[in-house]
Short mmCIF file of C-alpha atoms in Angstrom, two decimals:
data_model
loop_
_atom_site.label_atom_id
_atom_site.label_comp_id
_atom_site.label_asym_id
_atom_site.label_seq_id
_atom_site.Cartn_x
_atom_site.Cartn_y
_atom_site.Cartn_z
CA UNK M 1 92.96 86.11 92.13
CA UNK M 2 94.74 89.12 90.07
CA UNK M 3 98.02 87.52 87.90
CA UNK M 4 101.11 87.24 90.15
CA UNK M 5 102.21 90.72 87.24
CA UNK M 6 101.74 92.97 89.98
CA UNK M 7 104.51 93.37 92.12
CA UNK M 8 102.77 93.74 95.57
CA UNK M 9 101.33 90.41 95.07
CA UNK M 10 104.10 88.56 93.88
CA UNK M 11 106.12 89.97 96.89
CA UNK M 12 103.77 88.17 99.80
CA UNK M 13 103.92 85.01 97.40
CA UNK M 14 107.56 85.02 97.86
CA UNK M 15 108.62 85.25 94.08
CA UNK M 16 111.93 87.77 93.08
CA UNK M 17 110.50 91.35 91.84
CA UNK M 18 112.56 93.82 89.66
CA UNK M 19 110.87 96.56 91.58
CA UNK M 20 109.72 97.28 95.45
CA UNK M 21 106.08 97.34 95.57
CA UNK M 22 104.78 100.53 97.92
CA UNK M 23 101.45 101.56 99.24
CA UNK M 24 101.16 103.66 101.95
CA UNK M 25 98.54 103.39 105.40
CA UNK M 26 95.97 106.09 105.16
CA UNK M 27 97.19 106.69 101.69
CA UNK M 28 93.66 107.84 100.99
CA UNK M 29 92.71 110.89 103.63
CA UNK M 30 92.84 114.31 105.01
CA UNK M 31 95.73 115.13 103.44
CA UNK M 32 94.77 115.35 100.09
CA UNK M 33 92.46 118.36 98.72
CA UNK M 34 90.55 116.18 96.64
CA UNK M 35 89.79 113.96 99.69
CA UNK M 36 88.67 116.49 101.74
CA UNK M 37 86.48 117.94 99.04
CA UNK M 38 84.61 114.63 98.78
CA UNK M 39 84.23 114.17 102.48
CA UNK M 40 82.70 117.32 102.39
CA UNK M 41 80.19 116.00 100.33
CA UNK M 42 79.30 113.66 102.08
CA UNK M 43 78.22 115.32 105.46
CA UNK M 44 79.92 112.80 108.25
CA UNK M 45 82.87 109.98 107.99
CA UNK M 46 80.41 106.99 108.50
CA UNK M 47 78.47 108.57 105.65
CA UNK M 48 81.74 108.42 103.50
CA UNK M 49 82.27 104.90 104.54
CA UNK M 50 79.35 103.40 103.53
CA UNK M 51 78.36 105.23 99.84
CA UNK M 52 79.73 103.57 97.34
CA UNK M 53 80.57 105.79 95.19
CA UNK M 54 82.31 107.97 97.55
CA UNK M 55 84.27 105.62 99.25
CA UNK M 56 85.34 104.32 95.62
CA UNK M 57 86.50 107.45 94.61
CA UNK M 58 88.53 108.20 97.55
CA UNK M 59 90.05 104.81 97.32
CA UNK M 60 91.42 105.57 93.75
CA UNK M 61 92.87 109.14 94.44
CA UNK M 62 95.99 108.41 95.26
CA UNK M 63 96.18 105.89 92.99
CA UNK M 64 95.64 108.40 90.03
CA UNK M 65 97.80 110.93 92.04
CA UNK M 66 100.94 108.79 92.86
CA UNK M 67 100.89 105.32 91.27
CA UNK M 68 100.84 102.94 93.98
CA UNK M 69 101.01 99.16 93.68
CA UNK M 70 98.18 98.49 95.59
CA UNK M 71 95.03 100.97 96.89
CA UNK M 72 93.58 99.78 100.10
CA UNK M 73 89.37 99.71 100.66
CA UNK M 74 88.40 102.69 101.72
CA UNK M 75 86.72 102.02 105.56
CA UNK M 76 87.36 101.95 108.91
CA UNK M 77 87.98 99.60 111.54
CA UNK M 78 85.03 100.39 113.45
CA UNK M 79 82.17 99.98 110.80
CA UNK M 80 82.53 96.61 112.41
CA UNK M 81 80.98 97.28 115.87
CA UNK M 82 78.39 99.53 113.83
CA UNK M 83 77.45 96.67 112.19
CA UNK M 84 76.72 94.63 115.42
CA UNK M 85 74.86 97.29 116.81
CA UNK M 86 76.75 98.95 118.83
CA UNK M 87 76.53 103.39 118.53
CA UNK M 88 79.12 104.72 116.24
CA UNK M 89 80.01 108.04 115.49
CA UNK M 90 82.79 110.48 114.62
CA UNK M 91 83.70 113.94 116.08
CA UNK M 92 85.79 116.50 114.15
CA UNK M 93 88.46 117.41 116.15
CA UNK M 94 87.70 113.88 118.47
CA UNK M 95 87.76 110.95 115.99
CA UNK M 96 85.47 108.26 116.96
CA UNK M 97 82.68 108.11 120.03
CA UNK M 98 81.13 104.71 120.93
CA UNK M 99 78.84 103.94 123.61
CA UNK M 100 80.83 101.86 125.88
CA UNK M 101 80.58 98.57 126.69
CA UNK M 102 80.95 97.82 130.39
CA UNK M 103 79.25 94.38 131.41
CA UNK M 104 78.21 91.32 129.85
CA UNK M 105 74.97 92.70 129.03
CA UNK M 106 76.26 95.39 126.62
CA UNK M 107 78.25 92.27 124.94
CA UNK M 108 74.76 90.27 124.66
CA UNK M 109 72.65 92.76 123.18
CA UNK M 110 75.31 92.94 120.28
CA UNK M 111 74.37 91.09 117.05
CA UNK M 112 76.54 89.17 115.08
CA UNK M 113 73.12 88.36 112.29
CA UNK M 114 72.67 92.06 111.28
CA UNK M 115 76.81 92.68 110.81
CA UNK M 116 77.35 91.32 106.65
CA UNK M 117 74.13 93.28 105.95
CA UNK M 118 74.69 96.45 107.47
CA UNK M 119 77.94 96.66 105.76
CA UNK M 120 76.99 95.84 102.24
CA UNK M 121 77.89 99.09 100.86
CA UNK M 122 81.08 98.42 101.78
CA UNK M 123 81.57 95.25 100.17
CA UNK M 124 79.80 97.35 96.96
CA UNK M 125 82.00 99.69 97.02
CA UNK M 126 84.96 97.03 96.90
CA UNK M 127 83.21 95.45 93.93
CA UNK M 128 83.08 99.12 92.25
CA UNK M 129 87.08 99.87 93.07
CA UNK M 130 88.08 96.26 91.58
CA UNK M 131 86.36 96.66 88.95
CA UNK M 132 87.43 100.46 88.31
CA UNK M 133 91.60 99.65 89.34
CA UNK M 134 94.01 98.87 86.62
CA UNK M 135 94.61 95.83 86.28
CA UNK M 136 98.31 95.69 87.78
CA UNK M 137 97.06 97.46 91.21
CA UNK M 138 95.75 95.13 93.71
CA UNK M 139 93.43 95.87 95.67
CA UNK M 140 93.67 95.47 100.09
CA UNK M 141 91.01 94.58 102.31
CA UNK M 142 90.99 95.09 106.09
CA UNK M 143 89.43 94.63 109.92
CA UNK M 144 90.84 96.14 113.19
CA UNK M 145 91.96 92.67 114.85
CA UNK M 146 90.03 91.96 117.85
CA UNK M 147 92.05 93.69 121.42
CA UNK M 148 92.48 96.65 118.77
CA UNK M 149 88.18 96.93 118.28
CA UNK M 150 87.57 95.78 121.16
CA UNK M 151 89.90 98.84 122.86
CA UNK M 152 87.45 101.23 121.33
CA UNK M 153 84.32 98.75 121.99
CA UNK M 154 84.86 99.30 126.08
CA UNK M 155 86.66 102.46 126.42
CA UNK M 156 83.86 104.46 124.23
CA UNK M 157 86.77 105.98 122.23
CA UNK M 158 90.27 106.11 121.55
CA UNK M 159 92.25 106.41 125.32
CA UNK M 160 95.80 107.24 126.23
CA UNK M 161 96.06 104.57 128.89
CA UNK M 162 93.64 101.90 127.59
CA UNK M 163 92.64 100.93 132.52
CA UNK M 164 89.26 100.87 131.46
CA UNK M 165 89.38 97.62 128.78
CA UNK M 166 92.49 96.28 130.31
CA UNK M 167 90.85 96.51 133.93
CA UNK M 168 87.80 94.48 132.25
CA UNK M 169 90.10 92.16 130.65
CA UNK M 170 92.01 91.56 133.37
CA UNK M 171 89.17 91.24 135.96
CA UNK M 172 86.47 89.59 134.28
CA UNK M 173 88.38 87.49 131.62
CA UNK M 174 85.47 84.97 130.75
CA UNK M 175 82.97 88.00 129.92
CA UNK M 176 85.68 89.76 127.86
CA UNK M 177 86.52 86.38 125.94
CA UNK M 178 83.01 86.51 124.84
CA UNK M 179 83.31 89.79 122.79
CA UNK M 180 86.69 88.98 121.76
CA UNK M 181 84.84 85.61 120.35
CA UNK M 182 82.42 88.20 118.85
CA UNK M 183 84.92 89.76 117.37
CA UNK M 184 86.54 87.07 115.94
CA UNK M 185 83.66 85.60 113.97
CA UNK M 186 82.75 89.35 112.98
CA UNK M 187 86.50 90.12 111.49
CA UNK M 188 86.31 86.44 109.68
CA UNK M 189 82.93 87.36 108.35
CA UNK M 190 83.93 91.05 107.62
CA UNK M 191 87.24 89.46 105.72
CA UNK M 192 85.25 87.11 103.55
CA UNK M 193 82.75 89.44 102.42
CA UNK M 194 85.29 91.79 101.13
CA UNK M 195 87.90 88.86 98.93
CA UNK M 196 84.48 87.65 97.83
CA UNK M 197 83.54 91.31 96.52
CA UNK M 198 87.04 91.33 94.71
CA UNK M 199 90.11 92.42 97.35
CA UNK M 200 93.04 90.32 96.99
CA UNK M 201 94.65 90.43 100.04
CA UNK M 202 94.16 91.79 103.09
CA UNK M 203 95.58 93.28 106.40
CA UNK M 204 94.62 93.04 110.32
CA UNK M 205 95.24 96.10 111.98
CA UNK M 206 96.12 95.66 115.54
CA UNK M 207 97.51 98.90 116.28
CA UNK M 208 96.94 98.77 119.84
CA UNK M 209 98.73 95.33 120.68
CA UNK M 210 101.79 97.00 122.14
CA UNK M 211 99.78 98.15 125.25
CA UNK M 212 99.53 94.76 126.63
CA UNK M 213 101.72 92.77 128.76
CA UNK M 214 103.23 89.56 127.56
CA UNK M 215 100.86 87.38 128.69
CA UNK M 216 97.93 89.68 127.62
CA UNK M 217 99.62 90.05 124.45
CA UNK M 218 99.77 86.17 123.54
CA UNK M 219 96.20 85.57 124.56
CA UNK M 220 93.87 88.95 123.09
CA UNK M 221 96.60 89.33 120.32
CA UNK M 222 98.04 86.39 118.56
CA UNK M 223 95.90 83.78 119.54
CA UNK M 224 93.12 85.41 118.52
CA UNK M 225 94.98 86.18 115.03
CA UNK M 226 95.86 83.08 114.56
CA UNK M 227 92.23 81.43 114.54
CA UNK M 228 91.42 84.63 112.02
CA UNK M 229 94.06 83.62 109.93
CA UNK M 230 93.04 79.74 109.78
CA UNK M 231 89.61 80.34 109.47
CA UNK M 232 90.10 82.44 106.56
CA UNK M 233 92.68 80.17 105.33
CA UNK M 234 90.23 77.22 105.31
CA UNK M 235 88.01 78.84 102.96
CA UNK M 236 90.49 81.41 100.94
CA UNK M 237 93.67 79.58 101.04
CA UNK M 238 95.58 81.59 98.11
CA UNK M 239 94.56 85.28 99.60
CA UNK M 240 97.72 86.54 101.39
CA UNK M 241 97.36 88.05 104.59
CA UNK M 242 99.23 90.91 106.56
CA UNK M 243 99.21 91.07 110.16
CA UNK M 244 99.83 94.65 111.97
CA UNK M 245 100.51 94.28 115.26
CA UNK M 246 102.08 97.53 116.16
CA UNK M 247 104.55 98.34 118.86
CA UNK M 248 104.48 94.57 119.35
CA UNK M 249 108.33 95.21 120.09
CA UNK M 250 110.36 91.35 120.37
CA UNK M 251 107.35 89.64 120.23
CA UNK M 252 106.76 90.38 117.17
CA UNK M 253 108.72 86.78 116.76
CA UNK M 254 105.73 85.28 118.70
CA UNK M 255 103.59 87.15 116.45
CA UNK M 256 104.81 85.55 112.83
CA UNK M 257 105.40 82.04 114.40
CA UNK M 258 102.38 81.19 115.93
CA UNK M 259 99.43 83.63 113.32
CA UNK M 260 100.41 82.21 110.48
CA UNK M 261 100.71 85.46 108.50
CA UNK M 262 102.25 86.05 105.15
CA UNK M 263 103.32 89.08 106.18
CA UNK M 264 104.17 91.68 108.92
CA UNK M 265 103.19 95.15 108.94
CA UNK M 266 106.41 97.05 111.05
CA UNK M 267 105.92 99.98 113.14
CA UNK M 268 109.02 102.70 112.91
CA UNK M 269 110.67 101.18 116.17
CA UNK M 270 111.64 97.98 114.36
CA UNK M 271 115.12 97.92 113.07
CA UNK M 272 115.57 96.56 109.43
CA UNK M 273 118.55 94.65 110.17
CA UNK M 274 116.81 93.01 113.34
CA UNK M 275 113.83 92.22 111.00
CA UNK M 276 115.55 90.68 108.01
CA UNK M 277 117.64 88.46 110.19
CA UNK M 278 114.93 87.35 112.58
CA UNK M 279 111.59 87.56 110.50
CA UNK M 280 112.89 87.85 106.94
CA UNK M 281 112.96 83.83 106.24
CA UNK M 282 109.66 83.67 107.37
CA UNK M 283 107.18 86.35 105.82
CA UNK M 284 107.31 89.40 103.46
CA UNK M 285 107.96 92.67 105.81
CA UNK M 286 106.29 95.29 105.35
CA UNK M 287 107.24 99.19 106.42
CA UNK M 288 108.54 101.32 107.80
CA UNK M 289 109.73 104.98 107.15
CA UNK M 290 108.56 107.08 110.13
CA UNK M 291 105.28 109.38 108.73
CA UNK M 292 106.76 111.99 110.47
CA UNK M 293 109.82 112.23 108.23
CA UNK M 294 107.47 112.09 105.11
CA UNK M 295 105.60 115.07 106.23
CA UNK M 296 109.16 116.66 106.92
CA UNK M 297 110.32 115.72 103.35
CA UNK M 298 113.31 117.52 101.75
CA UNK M 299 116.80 115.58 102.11
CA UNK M 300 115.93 113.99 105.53
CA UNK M 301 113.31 112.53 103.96
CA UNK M 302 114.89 110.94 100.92
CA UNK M 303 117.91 110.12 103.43
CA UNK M 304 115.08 108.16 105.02
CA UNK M 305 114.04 106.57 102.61
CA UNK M 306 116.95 105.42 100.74
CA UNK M 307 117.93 103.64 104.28
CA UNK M 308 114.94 101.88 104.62
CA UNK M 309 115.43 100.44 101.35
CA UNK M 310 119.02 99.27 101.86
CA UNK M 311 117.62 97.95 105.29
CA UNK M 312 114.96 95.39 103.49
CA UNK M 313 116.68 94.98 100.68
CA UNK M 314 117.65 91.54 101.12
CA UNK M 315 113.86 90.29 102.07
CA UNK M 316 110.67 89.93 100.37
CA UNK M 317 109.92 94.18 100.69
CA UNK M 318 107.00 95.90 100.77
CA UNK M 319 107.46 99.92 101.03
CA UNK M 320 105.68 101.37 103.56
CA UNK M 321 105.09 103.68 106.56
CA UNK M 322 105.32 102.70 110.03
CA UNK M 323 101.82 104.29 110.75
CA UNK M 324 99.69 105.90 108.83
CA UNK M 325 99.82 109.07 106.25
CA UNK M 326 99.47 111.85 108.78
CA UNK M 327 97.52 114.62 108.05
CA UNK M 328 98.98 117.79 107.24
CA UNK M 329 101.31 115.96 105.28
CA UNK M 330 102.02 117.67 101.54
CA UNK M 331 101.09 115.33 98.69
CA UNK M 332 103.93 116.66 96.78
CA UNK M 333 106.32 115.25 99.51
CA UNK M 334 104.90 111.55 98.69
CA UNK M 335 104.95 112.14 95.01
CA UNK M 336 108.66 113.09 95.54
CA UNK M 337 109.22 109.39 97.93
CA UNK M 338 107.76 107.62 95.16
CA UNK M 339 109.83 108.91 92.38
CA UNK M 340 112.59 108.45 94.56
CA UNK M 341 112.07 104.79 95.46
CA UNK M 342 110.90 104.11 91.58
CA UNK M 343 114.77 105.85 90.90
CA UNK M 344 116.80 103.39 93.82
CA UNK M 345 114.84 100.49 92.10
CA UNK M 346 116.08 101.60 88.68
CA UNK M 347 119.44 101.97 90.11
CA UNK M 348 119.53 98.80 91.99
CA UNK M 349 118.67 96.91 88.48
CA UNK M 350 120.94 98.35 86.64
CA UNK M 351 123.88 97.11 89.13
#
């Protein structure tokens, strides 16, 4: 494990920083030029995903670019069902295309033994961008948590109303505990490989567990998270972990007292003062400017900004979006939040 020096790290271990760490979702993508001119280069996302090189240097752009405290593996949440066999691919203009699973057949033919194998260039590629980082940037790893894979798994795709996986959860619960099982052992698996290459914490995205009803919710969300989280504990017991359950809305409570995280990933509908007062004893928060507002940028962004920072000031902070970088987003507007936070942080010593 990197020295507790860098302030990202030291934040989910609970000790006082001078400084707010930041690192933004999707901080590597589309909307940088030099992004898109290496995903040009390498002829299709999955492509990108799993050559080393390429996914390395698209990992450290924005690290050269802007500075962050931390530079997250470059992937994607669904290398995982590629890995188990299941057909992957990516449409411009579509975003990803799976062939759906729809019975317990589909589920069985899935295989768990080819998963750490098939994605060994992305564990290389971690061992390349650890070994390339400074030495006071960590580095994250990640998985898509389990209802969020499994979303894509059964409806073939992303979906605006999610009947089609929450019809087969619903109706045939016993069948769709057996790929969420799958799913669990792949993410644990998935996890390991990657703190073992050299990431020093990592996050569970679950971006999709707002769709579900309470009940749902507890049992393909946070139960499932929470056997993740002891799993990986049992084995890599000083590697923080950040859950991401987004548009979890109140039970997001549920969601830090019975995973186990170190930390919570909040989506823009959380309010800070809400968080810090029923959360903030508990984990590190992280989030949660709206990406919307940093593609906007000028005052309203900085505005923005500077209240999201007085909102978590009083926790254990980490900087970050709500979502995910959008894409026609200008890098100079993120240059300009950085400076800005970097300038509140000098302030905010100085008091």
């Amino acid at each position: 494990m990197a020295e507790i020096s860098n302030v990202f790290l030291a934040t989910l271990s609970g000790e006082p920083t001078e400084t707010t760490p930041i690192w933004l979702m999707r901080q590597a993508g589309r909307y940088l030029p030099e992004y898109r001119a290496v995903r040009k280069r390498a002829g299709d996302f999955l492509g990108l995903c799993y050559t080393p090189d390429l996914a390395t240097e698209v990992t450290l752009q924005p690290i050269r670019r802007f500075g962050f405290d931390a530079a997250i593996l470059f992937s994607d949440i669904l290398v995982v069902p590629d890995g188990l066999g299941q057909r992957v691919g990516f449409r411009t203009g579509e975003g990803p295309v799976l062939e759906a699973l729809r019975n317990e057949a589909a589920i069985d033919a899935l295989s768990f033994g080819r998963l750490v194998g098939h994605l060994a260039p992305v564990y290389r590629a971690a061992r390349q961008i650890r070994a390339e980082l400074p030495t006071d940037t960590a580095l994250i790893g990640f998985a898509g948590s389990p209802w969020t894979v499994a979303t894509y798994m059964v409806e073939g795709g992303s979906s605006k109303d999610f009947a089609k996986v929450k019809t087969f959860a619903f109706s045939e619960p016993v069948v769709f505990a057996k790929l969420i099982d799958l799913l669990e052992r792949s993410t644990v698996a998935h996890l390991e490989a990657q703190i073992a290459a050299g990431v020093q914490a990592v996050q569970l995205f679950d971006s999709w567990a707002g769709v579900l009803p309470p009940n749902a919710l507890r049992h393909w969300v946070i139960d499932p998270t929470a056997r993740i989280v002891e799993r990986l504990r049992s084995r890599y017991s000083d590697v923080p972990i950040i859950g991401f359950p987004r548009q979890a809305g109140l039970h997001y409570q549920a969601y830090v007292d019975q995973t186990g995280v170190d930390a919570v990933g909040l989506d823009t509908t959380v309010p800070s003062e809400w968080a810090v007062e029923e959360l903030g004893g508990k984990v590190a928060l992280q989030g949660n400017l709206d990406p919307a507002l940093l593609m906007a940028g000028g005052q309203a962004l900085l505005d923005a900004a500077t209240e999201t920072w007085l909102g978590f000031r009083d926790s254990q902070h980490i900087f970050n979006l709500g979502h995910g970088v959008l894409q026609h987003t200008p890098p100079d507007n993120v240059a300009k939040l950085v400076d800005h936070l970097r300038s509140l942080d000098a302030k905010g010593s100085a008091a």
